[in-house]
PDB file of C-alpha atoms in Angstrom:
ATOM      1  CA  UNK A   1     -83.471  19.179 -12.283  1.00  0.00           C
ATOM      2  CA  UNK A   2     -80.281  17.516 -11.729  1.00  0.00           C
ATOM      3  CA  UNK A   3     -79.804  14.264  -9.084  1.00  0.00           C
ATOM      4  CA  UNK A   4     -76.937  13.588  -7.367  1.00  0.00           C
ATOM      5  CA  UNK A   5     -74.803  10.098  -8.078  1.00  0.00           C
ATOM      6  CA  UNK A   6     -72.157   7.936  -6.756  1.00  0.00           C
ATOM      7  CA  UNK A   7     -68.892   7.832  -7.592  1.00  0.00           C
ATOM      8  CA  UNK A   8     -65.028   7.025  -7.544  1.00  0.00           C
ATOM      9  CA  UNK A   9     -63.370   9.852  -7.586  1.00  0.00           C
ATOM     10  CA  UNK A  10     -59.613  10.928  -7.548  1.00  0.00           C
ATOM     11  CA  UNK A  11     -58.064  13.851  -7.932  1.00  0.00           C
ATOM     12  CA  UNK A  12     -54.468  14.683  -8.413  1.00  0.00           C
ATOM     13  CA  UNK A  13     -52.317  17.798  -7.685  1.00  0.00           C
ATOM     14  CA  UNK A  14     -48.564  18.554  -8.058  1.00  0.00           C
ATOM     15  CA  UNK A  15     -47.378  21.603  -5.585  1.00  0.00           C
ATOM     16  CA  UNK A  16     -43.988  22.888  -7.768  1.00  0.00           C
ATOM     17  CA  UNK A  17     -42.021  25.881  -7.129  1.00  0.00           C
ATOM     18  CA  UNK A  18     -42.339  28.396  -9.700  1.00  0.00           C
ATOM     19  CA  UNK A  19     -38.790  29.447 -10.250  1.00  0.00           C
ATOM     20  CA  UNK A  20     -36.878  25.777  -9.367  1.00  0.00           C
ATOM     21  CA  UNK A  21     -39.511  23.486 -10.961  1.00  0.00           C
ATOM     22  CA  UNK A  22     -39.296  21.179  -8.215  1.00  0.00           C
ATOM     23  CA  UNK A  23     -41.817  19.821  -5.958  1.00  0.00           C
ATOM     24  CA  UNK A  24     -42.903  20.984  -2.832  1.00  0.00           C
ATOM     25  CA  UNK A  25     -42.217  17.921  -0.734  1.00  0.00           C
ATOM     26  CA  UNK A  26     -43.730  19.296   2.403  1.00  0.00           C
ATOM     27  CA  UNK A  27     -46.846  20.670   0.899  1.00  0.00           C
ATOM     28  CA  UNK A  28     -50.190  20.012   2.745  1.00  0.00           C
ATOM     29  CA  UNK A  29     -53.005  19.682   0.269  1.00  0.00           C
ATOM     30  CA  UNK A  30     -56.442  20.154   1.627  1.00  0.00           C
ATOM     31  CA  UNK A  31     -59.835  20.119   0.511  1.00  0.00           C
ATOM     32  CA  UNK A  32     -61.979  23.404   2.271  1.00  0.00           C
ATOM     33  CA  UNK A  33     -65.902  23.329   2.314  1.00  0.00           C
ATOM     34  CA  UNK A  34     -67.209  25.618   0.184  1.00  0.00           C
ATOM     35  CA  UNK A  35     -69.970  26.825   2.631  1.00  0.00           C
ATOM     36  CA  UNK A  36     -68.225  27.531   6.019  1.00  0.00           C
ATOM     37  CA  UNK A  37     -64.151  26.666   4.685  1.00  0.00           C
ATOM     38  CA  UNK A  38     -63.886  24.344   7.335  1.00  0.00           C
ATOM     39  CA  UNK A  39     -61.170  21.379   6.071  1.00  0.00           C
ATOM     40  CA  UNK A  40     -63.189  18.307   5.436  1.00  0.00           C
ATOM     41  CA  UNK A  41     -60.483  16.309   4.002  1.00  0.00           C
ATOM     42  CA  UNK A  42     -56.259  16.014   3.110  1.00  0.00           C
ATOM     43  CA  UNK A  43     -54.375  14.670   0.314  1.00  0.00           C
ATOM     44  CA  UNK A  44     -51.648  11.871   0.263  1.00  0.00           C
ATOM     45  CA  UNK A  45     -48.371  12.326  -0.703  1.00  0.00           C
ATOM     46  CA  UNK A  46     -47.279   9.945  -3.313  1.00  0.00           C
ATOM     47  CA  UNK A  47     -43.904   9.206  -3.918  1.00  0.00           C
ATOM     48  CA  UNK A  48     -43.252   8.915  -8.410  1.00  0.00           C
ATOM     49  CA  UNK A  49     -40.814   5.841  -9.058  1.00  0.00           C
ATOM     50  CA  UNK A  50     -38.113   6.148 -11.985  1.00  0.00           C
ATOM     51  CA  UNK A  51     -36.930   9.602 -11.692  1.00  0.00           C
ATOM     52  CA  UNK A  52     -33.408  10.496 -11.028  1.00  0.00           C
ATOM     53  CA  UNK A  53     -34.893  13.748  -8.956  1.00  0.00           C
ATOM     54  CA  UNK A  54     -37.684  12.659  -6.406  1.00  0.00           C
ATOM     55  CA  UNK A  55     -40.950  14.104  -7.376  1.00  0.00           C
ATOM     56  CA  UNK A  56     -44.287  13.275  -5.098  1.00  0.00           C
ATOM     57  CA  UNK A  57     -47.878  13.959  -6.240  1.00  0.00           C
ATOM     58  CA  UNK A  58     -50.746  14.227  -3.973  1.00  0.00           C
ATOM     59  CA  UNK A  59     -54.044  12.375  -4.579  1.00  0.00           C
ATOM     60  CA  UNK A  60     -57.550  12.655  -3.220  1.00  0.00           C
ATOM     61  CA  UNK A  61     -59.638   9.319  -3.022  1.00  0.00           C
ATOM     62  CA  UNK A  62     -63.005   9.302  -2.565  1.00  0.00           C
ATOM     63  CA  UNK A  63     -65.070   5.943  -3.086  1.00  0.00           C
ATOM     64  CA  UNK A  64     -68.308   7.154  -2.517  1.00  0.00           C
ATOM     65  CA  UNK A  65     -68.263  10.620  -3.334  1.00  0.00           C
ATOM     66  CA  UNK A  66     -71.748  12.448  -4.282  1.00  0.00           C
ATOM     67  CA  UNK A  67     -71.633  14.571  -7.822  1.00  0.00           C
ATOM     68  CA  UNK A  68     -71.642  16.770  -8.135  1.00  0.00           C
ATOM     69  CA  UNK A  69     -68.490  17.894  -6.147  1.00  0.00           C
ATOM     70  CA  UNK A  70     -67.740  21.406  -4.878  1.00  0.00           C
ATOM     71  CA  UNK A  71     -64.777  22.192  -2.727  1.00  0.00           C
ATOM     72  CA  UNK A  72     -61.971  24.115  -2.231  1.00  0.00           C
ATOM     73  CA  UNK A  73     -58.699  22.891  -2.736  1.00  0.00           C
ATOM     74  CA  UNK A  74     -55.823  24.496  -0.370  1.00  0.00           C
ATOM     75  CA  UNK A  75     -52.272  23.979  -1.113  1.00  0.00           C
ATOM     76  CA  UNK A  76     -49.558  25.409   1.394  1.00  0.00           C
ATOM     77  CA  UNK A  77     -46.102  25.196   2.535  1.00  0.00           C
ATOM     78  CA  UNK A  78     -43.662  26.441   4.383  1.00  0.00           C
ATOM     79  CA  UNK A  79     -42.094  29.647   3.058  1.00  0.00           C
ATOM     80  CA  UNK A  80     -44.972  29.687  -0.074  1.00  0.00           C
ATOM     81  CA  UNK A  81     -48.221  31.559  -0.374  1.00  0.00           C
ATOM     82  CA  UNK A  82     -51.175  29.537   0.030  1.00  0.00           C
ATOM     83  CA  UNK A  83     -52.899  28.796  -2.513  1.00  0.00           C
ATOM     84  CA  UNK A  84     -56.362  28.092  -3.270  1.00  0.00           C
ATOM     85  CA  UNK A  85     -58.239  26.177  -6.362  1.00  0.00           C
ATOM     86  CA  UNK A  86     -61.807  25.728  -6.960  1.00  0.00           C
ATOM     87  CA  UNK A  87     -62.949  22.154  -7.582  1.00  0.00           C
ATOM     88  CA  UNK A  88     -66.496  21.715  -9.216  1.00  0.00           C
ATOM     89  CA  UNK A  89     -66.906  18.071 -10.419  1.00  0.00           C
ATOM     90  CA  UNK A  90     -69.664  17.513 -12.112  1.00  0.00           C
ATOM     91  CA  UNK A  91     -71.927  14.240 -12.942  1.00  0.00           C
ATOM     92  CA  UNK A  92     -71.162  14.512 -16.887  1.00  0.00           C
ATOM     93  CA  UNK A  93     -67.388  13.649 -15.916  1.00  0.00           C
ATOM     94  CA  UNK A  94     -68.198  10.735 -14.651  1.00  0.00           C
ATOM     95  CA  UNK A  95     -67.495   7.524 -17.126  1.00  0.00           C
ATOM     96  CA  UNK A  96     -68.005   4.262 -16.032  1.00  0.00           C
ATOM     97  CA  UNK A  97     -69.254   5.860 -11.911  1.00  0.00           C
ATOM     98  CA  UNK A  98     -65.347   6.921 -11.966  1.00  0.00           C
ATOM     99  CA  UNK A  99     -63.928  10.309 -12.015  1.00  0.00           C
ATOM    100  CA  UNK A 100     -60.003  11.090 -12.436  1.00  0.00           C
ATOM    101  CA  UNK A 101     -59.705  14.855 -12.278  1.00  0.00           C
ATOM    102  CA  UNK A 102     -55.905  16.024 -12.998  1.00  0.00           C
ATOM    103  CA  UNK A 103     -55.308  19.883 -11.288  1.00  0.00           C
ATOM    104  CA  UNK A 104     -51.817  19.990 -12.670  1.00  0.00           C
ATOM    105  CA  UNK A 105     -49.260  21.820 -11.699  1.00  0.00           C
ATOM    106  CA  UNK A 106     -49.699  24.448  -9.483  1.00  0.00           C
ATOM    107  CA  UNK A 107     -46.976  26.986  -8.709  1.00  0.00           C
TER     108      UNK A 107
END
């Protein structure tokens, strides 16, 4: 039987486009429920200091988030196919009651 724990948890996504490389500036990252895919929660754009090029990531914060962690992430944008991720977090990942989960790219 597993229990469910506390936990700081961030996650971290970069929206690119596949053929330019570049980021999706205008992307809205989402987190769905997985039992009815209603959106529960959004993503902030975060601006990356130091490059000649702008480039954003988007971050999820959660400071009391429950492990394990299922949800849906949703990525679209204007002219793009949305796109969908699964995101299962589980208690293992956790070191220290924090939890910094790194999607990547996704194209």
């Amino acid at each position: 039987m597993a229990f469910a724990q506390k936990a700081y948890l961030s996650v971290t996504v970069n929206p690119i486009d596949a053929i330019t490389e570049s980021t999706l500036t205008q992307a809205r990252v989402s987190l769905i429920s997985t039992i009815d895919s209603t959106e529960v929660d959004t993503f902030r754009r975060i601006t990356i200091l130091g490059d000649v090029i702008k480039r954003y990531t988007y971050v999820y914060d959660n400071s009391h988030a429950t492990l394990p962690f299922k949800r849906i992430v949703r990525v679209e944008s204007e002219g793009y196919e949305t796109l969908y991720y699964d995101l299962n977090i589980l208690p293992s990942e956790a070191k220290h009651g924090e939890v910094a989960h790194n999607i990547g790219d996704i194209r």
